[in-house]
Every structure is written in C-alpha cells, then in structure tokens.
mmCIF file of C-alpha atoms and ligand atoms in Angstrom:
data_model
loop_
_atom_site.group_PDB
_atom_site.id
_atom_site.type_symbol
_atom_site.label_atom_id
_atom_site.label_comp_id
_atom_site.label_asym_id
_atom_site.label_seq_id
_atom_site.Cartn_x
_atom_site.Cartn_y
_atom_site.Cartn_z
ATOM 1 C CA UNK A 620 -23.047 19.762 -42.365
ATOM 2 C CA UNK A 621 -25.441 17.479 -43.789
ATOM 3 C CA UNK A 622 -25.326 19.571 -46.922
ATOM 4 C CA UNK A 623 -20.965 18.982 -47.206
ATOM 5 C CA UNK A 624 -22.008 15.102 -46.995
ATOM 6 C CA UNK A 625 -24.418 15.173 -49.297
ATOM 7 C CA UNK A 626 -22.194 16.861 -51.697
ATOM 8 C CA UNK A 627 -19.171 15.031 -51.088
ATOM 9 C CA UNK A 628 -21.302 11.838 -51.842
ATOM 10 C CA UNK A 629 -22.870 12.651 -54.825
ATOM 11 C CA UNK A 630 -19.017 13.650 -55.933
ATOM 12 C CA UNK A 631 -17.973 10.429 -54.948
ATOM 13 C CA UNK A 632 -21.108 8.419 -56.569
ATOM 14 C CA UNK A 633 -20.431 10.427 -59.798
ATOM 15 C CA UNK A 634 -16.940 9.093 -59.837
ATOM 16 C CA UNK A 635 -15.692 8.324 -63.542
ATOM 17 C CA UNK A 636 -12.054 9.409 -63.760
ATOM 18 C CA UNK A 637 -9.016 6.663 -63.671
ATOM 19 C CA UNK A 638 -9.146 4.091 -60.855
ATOM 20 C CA UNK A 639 -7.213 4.904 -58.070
ATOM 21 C CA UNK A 640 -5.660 4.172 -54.504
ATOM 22 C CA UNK A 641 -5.590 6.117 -51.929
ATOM 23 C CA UNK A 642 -3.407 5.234 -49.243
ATOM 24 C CA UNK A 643 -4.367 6.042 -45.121
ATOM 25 C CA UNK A 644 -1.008 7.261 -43.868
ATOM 26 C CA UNK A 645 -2.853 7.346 -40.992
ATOM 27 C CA UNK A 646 -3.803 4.595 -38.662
ATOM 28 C CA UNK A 647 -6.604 6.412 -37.304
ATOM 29 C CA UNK A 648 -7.873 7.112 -40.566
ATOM 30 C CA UNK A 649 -7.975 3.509 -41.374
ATOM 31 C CA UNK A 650 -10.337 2.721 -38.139
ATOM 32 C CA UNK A 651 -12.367 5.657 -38.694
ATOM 33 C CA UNK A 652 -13.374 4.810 -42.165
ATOM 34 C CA UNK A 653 -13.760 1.067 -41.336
ATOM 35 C CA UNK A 654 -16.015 1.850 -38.229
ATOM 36 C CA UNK A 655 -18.035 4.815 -40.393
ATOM 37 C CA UNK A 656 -18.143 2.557 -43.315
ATOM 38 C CA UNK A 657 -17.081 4.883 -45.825
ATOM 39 C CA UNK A 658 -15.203 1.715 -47.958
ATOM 40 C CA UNK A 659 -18.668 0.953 -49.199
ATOM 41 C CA UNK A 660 -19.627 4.192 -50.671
ATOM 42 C CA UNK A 661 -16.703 4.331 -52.782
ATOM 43 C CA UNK A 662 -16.854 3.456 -56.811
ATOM 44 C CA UNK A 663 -15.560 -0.148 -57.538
ATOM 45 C CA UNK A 664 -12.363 1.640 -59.064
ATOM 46 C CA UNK A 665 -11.506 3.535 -56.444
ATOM 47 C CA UNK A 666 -9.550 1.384 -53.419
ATOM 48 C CA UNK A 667 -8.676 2.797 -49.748
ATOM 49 C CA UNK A 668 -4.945 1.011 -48.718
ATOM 50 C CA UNK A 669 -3.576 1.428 -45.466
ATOM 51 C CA UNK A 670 0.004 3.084 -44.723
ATOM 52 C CA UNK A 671 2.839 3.319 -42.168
ATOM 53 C CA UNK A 672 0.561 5.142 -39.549
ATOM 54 C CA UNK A 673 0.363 3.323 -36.841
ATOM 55 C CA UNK A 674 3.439 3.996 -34.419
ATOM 56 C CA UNK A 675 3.546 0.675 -32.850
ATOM 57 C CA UNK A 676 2.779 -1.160 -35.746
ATOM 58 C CA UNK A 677 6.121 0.457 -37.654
ATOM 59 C CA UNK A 678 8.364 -0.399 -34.803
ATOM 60 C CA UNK A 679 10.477 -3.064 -35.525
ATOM 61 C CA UNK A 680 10.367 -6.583 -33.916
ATOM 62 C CA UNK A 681 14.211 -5.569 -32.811
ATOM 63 C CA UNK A 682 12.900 -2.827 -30.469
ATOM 64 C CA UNK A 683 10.869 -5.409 -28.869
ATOM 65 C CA UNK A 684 13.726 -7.626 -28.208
ATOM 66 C CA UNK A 685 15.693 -4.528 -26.456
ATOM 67 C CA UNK A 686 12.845 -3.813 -24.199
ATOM 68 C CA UNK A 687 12.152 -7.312 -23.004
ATOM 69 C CA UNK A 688 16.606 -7.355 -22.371
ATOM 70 C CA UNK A 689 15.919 -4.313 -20.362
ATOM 71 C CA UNK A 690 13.206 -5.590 -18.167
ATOM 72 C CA UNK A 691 14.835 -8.883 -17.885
ATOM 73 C CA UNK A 692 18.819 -8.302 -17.848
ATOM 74 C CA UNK A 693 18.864 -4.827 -16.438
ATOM 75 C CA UNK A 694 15.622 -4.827 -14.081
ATOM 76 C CA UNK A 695 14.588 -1.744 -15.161
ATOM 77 C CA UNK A 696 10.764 -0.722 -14.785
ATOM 78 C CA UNK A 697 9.872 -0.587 -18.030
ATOM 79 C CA UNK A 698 7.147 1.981 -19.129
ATOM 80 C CA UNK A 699 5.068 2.022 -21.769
ATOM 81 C CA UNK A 700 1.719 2.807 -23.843
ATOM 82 C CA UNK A 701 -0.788 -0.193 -23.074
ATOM 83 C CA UNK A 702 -0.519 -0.774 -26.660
ATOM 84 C CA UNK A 703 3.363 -1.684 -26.907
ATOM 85 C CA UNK A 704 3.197 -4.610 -24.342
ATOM 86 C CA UNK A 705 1.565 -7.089 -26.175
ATOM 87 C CA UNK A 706 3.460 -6.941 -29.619
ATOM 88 C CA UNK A 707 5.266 -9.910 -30.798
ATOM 89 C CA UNK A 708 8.902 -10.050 -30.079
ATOM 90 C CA UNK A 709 11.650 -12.719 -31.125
ATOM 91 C CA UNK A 710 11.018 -14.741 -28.299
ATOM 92 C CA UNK A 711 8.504 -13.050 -25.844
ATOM 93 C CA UNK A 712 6.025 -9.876 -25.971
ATOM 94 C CA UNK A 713 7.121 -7.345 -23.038
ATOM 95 C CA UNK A 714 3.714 -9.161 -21.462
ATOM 96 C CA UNK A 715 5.597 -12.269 -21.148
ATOM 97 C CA UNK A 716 8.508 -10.454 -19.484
ATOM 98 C CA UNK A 717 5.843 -9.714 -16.979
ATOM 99 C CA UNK A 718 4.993 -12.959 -16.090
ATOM 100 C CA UNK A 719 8.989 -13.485 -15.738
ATOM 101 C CA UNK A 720 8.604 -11.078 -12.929
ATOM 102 C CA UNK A 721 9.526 -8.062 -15.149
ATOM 103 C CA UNK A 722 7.723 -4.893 -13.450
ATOM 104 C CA UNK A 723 6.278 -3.734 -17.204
ATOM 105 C CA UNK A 724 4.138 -0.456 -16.011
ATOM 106 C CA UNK A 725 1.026 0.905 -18.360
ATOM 107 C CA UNK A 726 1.318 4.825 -18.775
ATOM 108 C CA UNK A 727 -1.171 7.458 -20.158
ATOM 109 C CA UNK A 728 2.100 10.000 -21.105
ATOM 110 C CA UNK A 729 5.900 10.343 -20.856
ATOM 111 C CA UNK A 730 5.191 12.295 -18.134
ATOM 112 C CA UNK A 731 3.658 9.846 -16.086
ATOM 113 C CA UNK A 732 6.888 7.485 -15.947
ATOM 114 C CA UNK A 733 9.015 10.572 -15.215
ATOM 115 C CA UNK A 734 6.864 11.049 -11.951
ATOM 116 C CA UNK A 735 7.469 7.550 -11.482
ATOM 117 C CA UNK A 736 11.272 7.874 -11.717
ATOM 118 C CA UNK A 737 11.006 10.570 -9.458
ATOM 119 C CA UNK A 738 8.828 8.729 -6.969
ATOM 120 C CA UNK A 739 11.172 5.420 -6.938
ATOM 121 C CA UNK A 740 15.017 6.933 -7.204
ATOM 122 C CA UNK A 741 15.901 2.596 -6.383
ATOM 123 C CA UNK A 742 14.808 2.047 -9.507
ATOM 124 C CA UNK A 743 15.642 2.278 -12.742
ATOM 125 C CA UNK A 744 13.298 3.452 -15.075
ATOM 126 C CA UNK A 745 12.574 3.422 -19.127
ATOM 127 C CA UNK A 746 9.850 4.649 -20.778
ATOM 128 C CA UNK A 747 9.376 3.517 -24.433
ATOM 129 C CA UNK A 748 9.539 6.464 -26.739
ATOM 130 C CA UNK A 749 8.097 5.730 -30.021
ATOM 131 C CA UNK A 750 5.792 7.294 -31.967
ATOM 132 C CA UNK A 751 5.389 10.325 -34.640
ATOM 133 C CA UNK A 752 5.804 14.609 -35.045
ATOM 134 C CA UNK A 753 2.321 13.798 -32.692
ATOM 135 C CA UNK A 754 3.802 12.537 -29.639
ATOM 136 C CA UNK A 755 7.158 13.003 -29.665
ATOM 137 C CA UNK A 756 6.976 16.633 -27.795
ATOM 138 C CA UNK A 757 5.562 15.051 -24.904
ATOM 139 C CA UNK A 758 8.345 13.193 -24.541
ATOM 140 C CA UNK A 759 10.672 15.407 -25.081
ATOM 141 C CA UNK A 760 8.996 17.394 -22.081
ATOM 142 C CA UNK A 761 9.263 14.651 -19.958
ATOM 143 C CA UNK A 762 13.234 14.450 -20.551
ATOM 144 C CA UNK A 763 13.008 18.512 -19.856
ATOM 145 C CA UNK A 764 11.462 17.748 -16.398
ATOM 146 C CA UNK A 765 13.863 14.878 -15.672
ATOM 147 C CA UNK A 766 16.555 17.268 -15.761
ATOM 148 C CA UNK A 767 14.903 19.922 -14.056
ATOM 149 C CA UNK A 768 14.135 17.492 -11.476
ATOM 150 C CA UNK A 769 17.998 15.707 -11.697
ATOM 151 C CA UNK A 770 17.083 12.514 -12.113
ATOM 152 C CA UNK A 771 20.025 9.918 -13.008
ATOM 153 C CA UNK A 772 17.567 7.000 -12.722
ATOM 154 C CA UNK A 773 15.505 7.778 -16.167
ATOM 155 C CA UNK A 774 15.747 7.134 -19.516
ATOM 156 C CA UNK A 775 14.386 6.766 -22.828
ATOM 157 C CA UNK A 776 14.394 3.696 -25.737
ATOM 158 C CA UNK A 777 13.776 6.335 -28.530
ATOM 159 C CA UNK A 778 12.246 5.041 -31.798
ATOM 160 C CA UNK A 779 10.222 8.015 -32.484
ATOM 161 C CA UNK A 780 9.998 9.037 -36.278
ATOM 162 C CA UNK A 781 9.163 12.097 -38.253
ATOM 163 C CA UNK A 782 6.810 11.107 -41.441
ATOM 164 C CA UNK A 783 8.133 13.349 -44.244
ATOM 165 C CA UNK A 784 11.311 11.096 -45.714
ATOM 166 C CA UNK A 785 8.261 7.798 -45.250
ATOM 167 C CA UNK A 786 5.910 9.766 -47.764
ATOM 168 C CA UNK A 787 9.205 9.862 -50.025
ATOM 169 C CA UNK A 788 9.708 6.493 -49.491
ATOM 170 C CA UNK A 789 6.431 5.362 -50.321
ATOM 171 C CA UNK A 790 6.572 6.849 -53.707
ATOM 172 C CA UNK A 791 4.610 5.246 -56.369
ATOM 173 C CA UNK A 792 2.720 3.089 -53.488
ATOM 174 C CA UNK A 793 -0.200 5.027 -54.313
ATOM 175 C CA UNK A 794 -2.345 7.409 -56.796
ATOM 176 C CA UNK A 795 -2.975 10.215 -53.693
ATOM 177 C CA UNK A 796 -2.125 9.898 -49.779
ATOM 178 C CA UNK A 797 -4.548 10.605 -47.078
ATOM 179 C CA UNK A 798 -2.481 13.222 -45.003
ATOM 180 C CA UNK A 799 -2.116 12.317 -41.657
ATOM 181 C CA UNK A 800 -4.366 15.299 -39.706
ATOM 182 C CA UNK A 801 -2.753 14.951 -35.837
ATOM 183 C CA UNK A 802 1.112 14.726 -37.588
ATOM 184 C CA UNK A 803 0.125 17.969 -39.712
ATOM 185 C CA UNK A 804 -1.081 20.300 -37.092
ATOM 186 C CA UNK A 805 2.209 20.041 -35.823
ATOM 187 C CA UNK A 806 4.257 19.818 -39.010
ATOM 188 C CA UNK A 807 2.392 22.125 -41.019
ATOM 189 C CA UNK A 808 2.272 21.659 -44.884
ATOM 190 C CA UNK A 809 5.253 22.860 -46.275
ATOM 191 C CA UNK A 810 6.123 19.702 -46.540
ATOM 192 C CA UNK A 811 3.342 17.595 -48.079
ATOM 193 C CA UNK A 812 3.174 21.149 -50.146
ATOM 194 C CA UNK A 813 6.928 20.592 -51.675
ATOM 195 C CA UNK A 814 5.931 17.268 -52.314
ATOM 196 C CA UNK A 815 3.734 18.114 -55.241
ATOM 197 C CA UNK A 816 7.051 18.700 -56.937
ATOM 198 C CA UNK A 817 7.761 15.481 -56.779
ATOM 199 C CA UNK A 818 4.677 13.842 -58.316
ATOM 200 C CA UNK A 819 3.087 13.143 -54.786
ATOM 201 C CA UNK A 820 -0.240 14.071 -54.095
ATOM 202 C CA UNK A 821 -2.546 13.918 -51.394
ATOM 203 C CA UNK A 822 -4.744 15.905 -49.385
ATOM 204 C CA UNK A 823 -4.868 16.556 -45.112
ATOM 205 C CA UNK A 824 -7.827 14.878 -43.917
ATOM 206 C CA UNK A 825 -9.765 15.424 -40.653
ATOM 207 C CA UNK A 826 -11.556 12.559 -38.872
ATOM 208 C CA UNK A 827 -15.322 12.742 -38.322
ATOM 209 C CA UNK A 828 -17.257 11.434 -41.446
ATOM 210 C CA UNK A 829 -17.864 14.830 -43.031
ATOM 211 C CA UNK A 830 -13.977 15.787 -43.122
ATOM 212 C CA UNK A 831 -13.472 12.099 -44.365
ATOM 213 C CA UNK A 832 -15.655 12.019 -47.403
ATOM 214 C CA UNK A 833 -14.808 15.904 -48.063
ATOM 215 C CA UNK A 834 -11.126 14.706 -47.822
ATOM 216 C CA UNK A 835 -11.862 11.683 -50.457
ATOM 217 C CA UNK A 836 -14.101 13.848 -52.769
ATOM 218 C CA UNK A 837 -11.509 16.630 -53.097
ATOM 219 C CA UNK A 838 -8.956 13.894 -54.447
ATOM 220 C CA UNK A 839 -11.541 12.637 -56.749
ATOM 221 C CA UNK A 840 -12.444 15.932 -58.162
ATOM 222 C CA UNK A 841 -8.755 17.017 -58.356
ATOM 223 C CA UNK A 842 -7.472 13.505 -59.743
ATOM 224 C CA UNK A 843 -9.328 13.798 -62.910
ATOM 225 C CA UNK A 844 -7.245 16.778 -63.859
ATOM 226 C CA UNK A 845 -4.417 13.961 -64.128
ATOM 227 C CA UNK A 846 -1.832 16.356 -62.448
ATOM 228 C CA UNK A 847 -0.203 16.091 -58.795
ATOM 229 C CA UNK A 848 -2.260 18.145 -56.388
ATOM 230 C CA UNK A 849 -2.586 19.306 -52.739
ATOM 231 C CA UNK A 850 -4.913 20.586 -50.375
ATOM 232 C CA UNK A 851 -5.435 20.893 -46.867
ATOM 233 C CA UNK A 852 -8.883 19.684 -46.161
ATOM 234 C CA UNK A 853 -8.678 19.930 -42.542
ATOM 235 C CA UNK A 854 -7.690 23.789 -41.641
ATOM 236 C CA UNK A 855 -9.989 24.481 -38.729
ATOM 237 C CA UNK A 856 -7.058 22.032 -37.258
ATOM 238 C CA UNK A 857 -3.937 22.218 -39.526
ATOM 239 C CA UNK A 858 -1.945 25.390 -39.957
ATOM 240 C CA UNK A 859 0.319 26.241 -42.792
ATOM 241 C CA UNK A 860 2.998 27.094 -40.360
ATOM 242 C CA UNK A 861 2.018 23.953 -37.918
ATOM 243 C CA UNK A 862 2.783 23.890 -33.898
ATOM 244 C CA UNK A 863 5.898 26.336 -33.339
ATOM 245 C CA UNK A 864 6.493 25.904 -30.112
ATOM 246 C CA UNK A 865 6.229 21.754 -30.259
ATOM 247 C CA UNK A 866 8.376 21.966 -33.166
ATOM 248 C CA UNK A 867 11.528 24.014 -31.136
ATOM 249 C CA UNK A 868 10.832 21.948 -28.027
ATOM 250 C CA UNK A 869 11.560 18.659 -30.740
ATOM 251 C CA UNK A 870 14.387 20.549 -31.993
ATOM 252 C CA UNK A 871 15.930 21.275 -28.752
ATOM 253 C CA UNK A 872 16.129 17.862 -27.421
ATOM 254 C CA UNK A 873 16.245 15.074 -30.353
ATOM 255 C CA UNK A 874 17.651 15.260 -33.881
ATOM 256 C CA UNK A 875 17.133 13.345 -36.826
ATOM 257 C CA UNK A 876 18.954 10.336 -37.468
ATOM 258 C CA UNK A 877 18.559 7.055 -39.917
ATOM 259 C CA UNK A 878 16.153 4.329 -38.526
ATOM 260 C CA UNK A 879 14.034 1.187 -39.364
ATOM 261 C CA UNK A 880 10.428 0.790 -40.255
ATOM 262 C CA UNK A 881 8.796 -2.374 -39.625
ATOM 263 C CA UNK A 882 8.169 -3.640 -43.736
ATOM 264 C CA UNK A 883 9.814 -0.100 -44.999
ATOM 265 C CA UNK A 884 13.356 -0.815 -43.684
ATOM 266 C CA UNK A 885 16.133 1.776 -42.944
ATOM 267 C CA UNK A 886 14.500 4.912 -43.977
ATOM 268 C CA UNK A 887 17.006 7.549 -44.410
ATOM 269 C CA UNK A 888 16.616 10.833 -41.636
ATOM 270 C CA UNK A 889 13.133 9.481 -40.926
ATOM 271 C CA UNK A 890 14.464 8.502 -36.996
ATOM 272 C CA UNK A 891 14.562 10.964 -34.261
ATOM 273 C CA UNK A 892 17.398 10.586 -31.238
ATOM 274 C CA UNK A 893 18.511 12.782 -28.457
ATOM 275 C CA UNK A 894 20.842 15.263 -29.083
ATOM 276 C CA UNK A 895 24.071 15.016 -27.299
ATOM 277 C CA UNK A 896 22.963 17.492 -24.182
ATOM 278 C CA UNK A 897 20.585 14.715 -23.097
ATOM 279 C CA UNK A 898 22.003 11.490 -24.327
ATOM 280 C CA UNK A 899 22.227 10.569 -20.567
ATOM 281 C CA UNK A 900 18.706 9.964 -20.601
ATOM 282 C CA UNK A 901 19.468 7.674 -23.906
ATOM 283 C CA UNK A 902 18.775 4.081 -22.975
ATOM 284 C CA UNK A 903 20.757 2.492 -25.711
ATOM 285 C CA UNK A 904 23.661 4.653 -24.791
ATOM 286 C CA UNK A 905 23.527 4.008 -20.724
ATOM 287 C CA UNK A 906 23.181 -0.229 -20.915
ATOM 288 C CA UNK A 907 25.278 -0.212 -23.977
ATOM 289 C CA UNK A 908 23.059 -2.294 -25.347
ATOM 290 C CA UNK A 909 23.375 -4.321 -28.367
ATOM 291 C CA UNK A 910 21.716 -3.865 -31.757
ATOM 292 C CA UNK A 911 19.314 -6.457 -32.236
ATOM 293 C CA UNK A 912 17.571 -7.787 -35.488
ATOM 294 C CA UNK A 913 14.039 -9.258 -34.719
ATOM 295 C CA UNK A 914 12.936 -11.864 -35.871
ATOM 296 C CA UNK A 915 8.954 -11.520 -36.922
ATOM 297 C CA UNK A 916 6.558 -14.502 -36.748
ATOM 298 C CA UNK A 917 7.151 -15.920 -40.608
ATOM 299 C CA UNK A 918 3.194 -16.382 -41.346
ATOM 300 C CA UNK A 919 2.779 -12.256 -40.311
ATOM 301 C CA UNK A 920 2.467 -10.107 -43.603
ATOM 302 C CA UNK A 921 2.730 -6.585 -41.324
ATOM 303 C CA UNK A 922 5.209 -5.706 -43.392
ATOM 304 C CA UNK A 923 3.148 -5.441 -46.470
ATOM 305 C CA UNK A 924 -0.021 -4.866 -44.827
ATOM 306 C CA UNK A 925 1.952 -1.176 -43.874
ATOM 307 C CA UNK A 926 3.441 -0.320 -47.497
ATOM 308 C CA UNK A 927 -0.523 -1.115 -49.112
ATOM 309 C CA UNK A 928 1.019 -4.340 -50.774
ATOM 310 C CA UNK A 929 -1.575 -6.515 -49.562
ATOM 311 C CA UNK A 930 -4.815 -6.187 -46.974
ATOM 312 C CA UNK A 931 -5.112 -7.688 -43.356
ATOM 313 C CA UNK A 932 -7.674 -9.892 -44.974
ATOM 314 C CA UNK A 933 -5.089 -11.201 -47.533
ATOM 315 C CA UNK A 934 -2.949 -12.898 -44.884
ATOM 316 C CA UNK A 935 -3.780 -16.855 -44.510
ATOM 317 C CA UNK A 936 -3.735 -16.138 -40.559
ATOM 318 C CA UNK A 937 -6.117 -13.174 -40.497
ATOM 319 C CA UNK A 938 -8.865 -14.012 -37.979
ATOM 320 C CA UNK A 939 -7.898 -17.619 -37.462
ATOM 321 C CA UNK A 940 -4.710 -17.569 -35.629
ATOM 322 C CA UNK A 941 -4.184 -14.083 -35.404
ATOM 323 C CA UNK A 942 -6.348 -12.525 -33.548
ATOM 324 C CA UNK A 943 -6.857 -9.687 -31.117
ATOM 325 C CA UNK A 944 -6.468 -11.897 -28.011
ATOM 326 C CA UNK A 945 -3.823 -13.441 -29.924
ATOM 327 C CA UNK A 946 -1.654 -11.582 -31.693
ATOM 328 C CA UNK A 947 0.639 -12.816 -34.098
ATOM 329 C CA UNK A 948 1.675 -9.182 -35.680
ATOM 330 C CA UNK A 949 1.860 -5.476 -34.533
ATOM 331 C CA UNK A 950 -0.596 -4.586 -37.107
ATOM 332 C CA UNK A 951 -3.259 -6.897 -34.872
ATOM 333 C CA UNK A 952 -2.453 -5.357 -31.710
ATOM 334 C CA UNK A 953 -2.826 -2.084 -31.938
ATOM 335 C CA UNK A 954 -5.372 0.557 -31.405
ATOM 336 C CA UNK A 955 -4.221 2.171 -34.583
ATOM 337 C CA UNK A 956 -2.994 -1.252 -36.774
ATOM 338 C CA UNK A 957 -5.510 -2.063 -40.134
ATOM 339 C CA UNK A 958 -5.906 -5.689 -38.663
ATOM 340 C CA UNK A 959 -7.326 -5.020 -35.623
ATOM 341 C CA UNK A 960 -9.275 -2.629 -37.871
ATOM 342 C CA UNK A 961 -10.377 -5.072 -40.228
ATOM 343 C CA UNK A 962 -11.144 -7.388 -37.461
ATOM 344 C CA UNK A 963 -13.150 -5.228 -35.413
ATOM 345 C CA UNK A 964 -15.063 -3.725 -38.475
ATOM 346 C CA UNK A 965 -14.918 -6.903 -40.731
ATOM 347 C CA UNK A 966 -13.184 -5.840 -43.847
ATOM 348 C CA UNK A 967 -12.725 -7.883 -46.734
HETATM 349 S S1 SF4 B 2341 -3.351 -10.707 -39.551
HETATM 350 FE FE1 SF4 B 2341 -1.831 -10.901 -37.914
HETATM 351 S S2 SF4 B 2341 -0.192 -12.128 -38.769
HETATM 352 FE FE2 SF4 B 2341 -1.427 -11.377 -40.476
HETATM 353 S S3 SF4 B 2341 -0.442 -9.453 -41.130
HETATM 354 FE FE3 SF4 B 2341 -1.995 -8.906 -39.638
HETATM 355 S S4 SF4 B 2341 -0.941 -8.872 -37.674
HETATM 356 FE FE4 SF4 B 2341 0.387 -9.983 -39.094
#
C-alpha cells in the first residue's frame, strides 16, 4: 500500500497539465480529505470543490417546515436521523418543535421507526425519508415490513433522490467529479460511464487515503490527455452492474419524480416517491399537506457552498455566527456538510 501512495504522490507532485477542479460529489469525501489532509498535497492549480453530497444538506428549507407542521399540527412522532433535527427551518429547527412538546425521536434506520409504529398503534408515526441510491432501500424495506405487519399508523415524508440527472445538472461546475463510492456500489457505472458522452468526466473514488490520492492521481494523469474520461478507481467495492437486488427493491416501491435541491433547484427526475401501491404510507398524501417554500437564513451561502460556487470559508458567517452548536445552514450541521468539515478540519 505504501508503494500506491507513494506513487500516487509523486503523480500528483509532478502535476503540470491545465489547472483544474475537481468537485466531491460526495460529502464524505469532502471530510475525509479535510481530516487526511490531502488539500495540501495538491499543486497550487489544482482545487478540490465540494458538491451536492450531503443528503441533509440538499434538502430544502421547505421540507423542514413540513416536518415541524407534522410534529406540531398533526402530533405525529416524528422520526428521524440525529442529523435532520437540528437544520434550520423558516421559523424553528424540528429541535425547537421539541421543546414545543413535539415527541421528535432519533433513529439509527427506517426500520427502527417502523418497530416503533408497531410498538405504539396510538400514535402516529413519520419517519423522514431523505437521502440518496445509498439509503433509500432501507427505507423502502421498512415500508415492505409496514405492510407485512398492516400498519395504518406509519408513514413516510419522502425526499430521497437518485444522483444521476444532479451530475447532469452540474455540468460545467467542474473539470472532473469525484464519484460518489457508497451511491455507485449500488448504481453501478453505466451511468457515470454514458456520461463521458457528454463531456463529463470523473472517476469512482474509495475513502481511505490510498483510494483518495489513487482516485485524484488517475484524474491528473488522464486530464492531461485533454479528453473526457472515466474510471472506476474503487472496484474491490463498486460493480459495473451495481446492487441488483437494492436496485428492484427501489424499483418496486418508489419511482422517480421531479424534486428540489437545496441551491440546485427543481432538478428534473432526480426525486424519488412511492409508487401508487404504497402511497398510503405517503405522508404528504395522508395530511394533505401543503407545499411549502422555505425560507433560508439570508446570510447562509449553502446554496453555493453545494454547486462549488464558493467555499464554507467564503461566507461572512463561517465560524463566527455559524457554528456547529449554532447552526445557521444545513451545510454546518451535518455529519456529511463541507462547513462542519471546514470547521472541524480548519479549511481556508
Ligand atoms: S457557514 Fe453556515 S451560514 Fe455559511 S454557508 Fe455554511 S452553513 Fe450556511
């Protein structure tokens, strides 16, 4: 291993082709390379941007605003990834529901707030279904077993999106894109493959340092050929043919539909809802609730921060009144967002 490293350095060191940007689809990806360092081994003309890949971080402010109606209006349990409960709505984070006696629960998995449906048939439940190709099947399987199990108190606030329509989208944003690994070994390639076509490169990256600077050294090497290009540079993970069996369980039980992107806007197919068999367990569908339009804090620059357009540092609230313990954006929240990355690894 040490070997790859040092070769994929000395690749990088040697660096003289045009300067270039190379965008992290992936949110991982961006903490990884902040926390390994890897921005500092990199030629001066040769920038790392973040993308759209943190989940929670692309969900609009709107989606907030339903959940906090749901807890509030409808008293229903609401139930959620840790990370979604302190991102910034219009008026109140689902935290501040909470402390308006809103039972807001923290789950590990879909699954979990489907046993918690079935444990508490006086309640109503929703879990918060957002997320990529990644996590979506487990939520699917969770509205599998609520129908095995006949629940009529469960449901789901889908926002879950599929990435391929995004790359599209993000055309021209920048010279190669980091491949998210996690979406790919469930997507397979074809798609980032077709892309090529198009004029978009990129390669799929892994996530320990090795795969990392492999990852970046393959785009250097192939970039100076001045043609688009793709390679999968993590295969003891990603398949040509991806996950099978997640992709028919995704296919069973959602289908694609239009849907926003927090900075990216209505992305065309990029949206994933439940097909009509299951639309019981729909959330949007069973309060007939109304489609809101968030409002974000004005200062918060998320929206660029997630296209590449600017970094976390470049916002005037970075660090001073945004903060991890204070969040003014999604991007600051999350496990996955670039300014809790740049924070916590002090990027400039
Ligand atoms: S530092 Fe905070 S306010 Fe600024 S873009 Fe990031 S999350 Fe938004």
């Amino acid at each position: 291993m040490e070997d790859s490293v040092s070769a994929a350095k000395k690749i990088i060191a040697s660096y003289h082709g045009p300067a270039l940007r190379i965008m992290e689809v992936c949110g991982t990806h961006t903490h990884e390379i902040m926390r390994l360092g890897i921005r500092r081994l990199l030629p001066e003309n040769v920038k790392l941007i973040s993308g759209p890949g943190c989940p929670v971080c692309v969900t609009p402010v709107g989606y907030i605003d339903e959940a906090v109606l749901l807890a509030l209006k409808h008293n229903a349990v609401i139930c959620t990834f840790g990370d979604l409960i302190r991102v910034p709505g219009s008026e109140m984070d689902l935290a501040g529901a909470r402390r308006r006696g809103a039972e807001v629960r923290m789950v590990y998995s879909p699954l979990d707030s489907e046993e918690y449906a079935k444990a508490h048939p006086e309640k109503e439940v929703v879990f918060l279904a957002v997320g990529f190709e990644t996590t979506t099947p487990a939520a699917c399987l969770a509205v599998k077993k609520a129908v095995k199990d006949g629940l009529h108190n469960y449901s789901l606030l889908v926002a879950n999106k599929t990435m391929p329509n995004a790359y599209l989208a993000l055309k021209g944003s920048a010279d190669a894109f980091l491949y998210p690994g996690h979406v790919c070994a469930i997507t397979g390639t074809a798609v980032c493959e077709s892309l090529v076509k198009q004029g978009i490169s990129g390669v799929v990256a892994g996530f320990t340092a090795s795969e990392l600077l492999a990852a970046i050294a393959v785009i250097l090497k192939l970039s100076e050929a001045e043609k688009p290009f793709f390679r999968n540079c993590y295969p003891r993970v990603v398949k040509p043919e991806g996950n099978a069996a997640a992709q028919a369980l995704m296919r069973e039980i959602m289908e694609p539909c239009d849907t926003e992107w927090r900075g990216l806007g209505i992305i065309k197919g990029s949206g994933l809802h439940l097909r009509e068999p299951y639309r019981t367990f729909d959330a949007s569908r069973r309060y007939s609730l109304p489609k809101i339009t968030g409002r974000s804090n004005p200062l918060c620059r998320c929206g660029e921060v997630l296209q590449g357009k600017c970094l976390p540092s470049d916002c005037k609230v970075f660090g001073t009144v945004c903060t991890p313990q204070h969040p003014a954006g999604a991007c600051m929240v999350s496990n996955e967002g670039a300014c809790s990355a740049y924070y916590q690894y002090g990027g400039t």
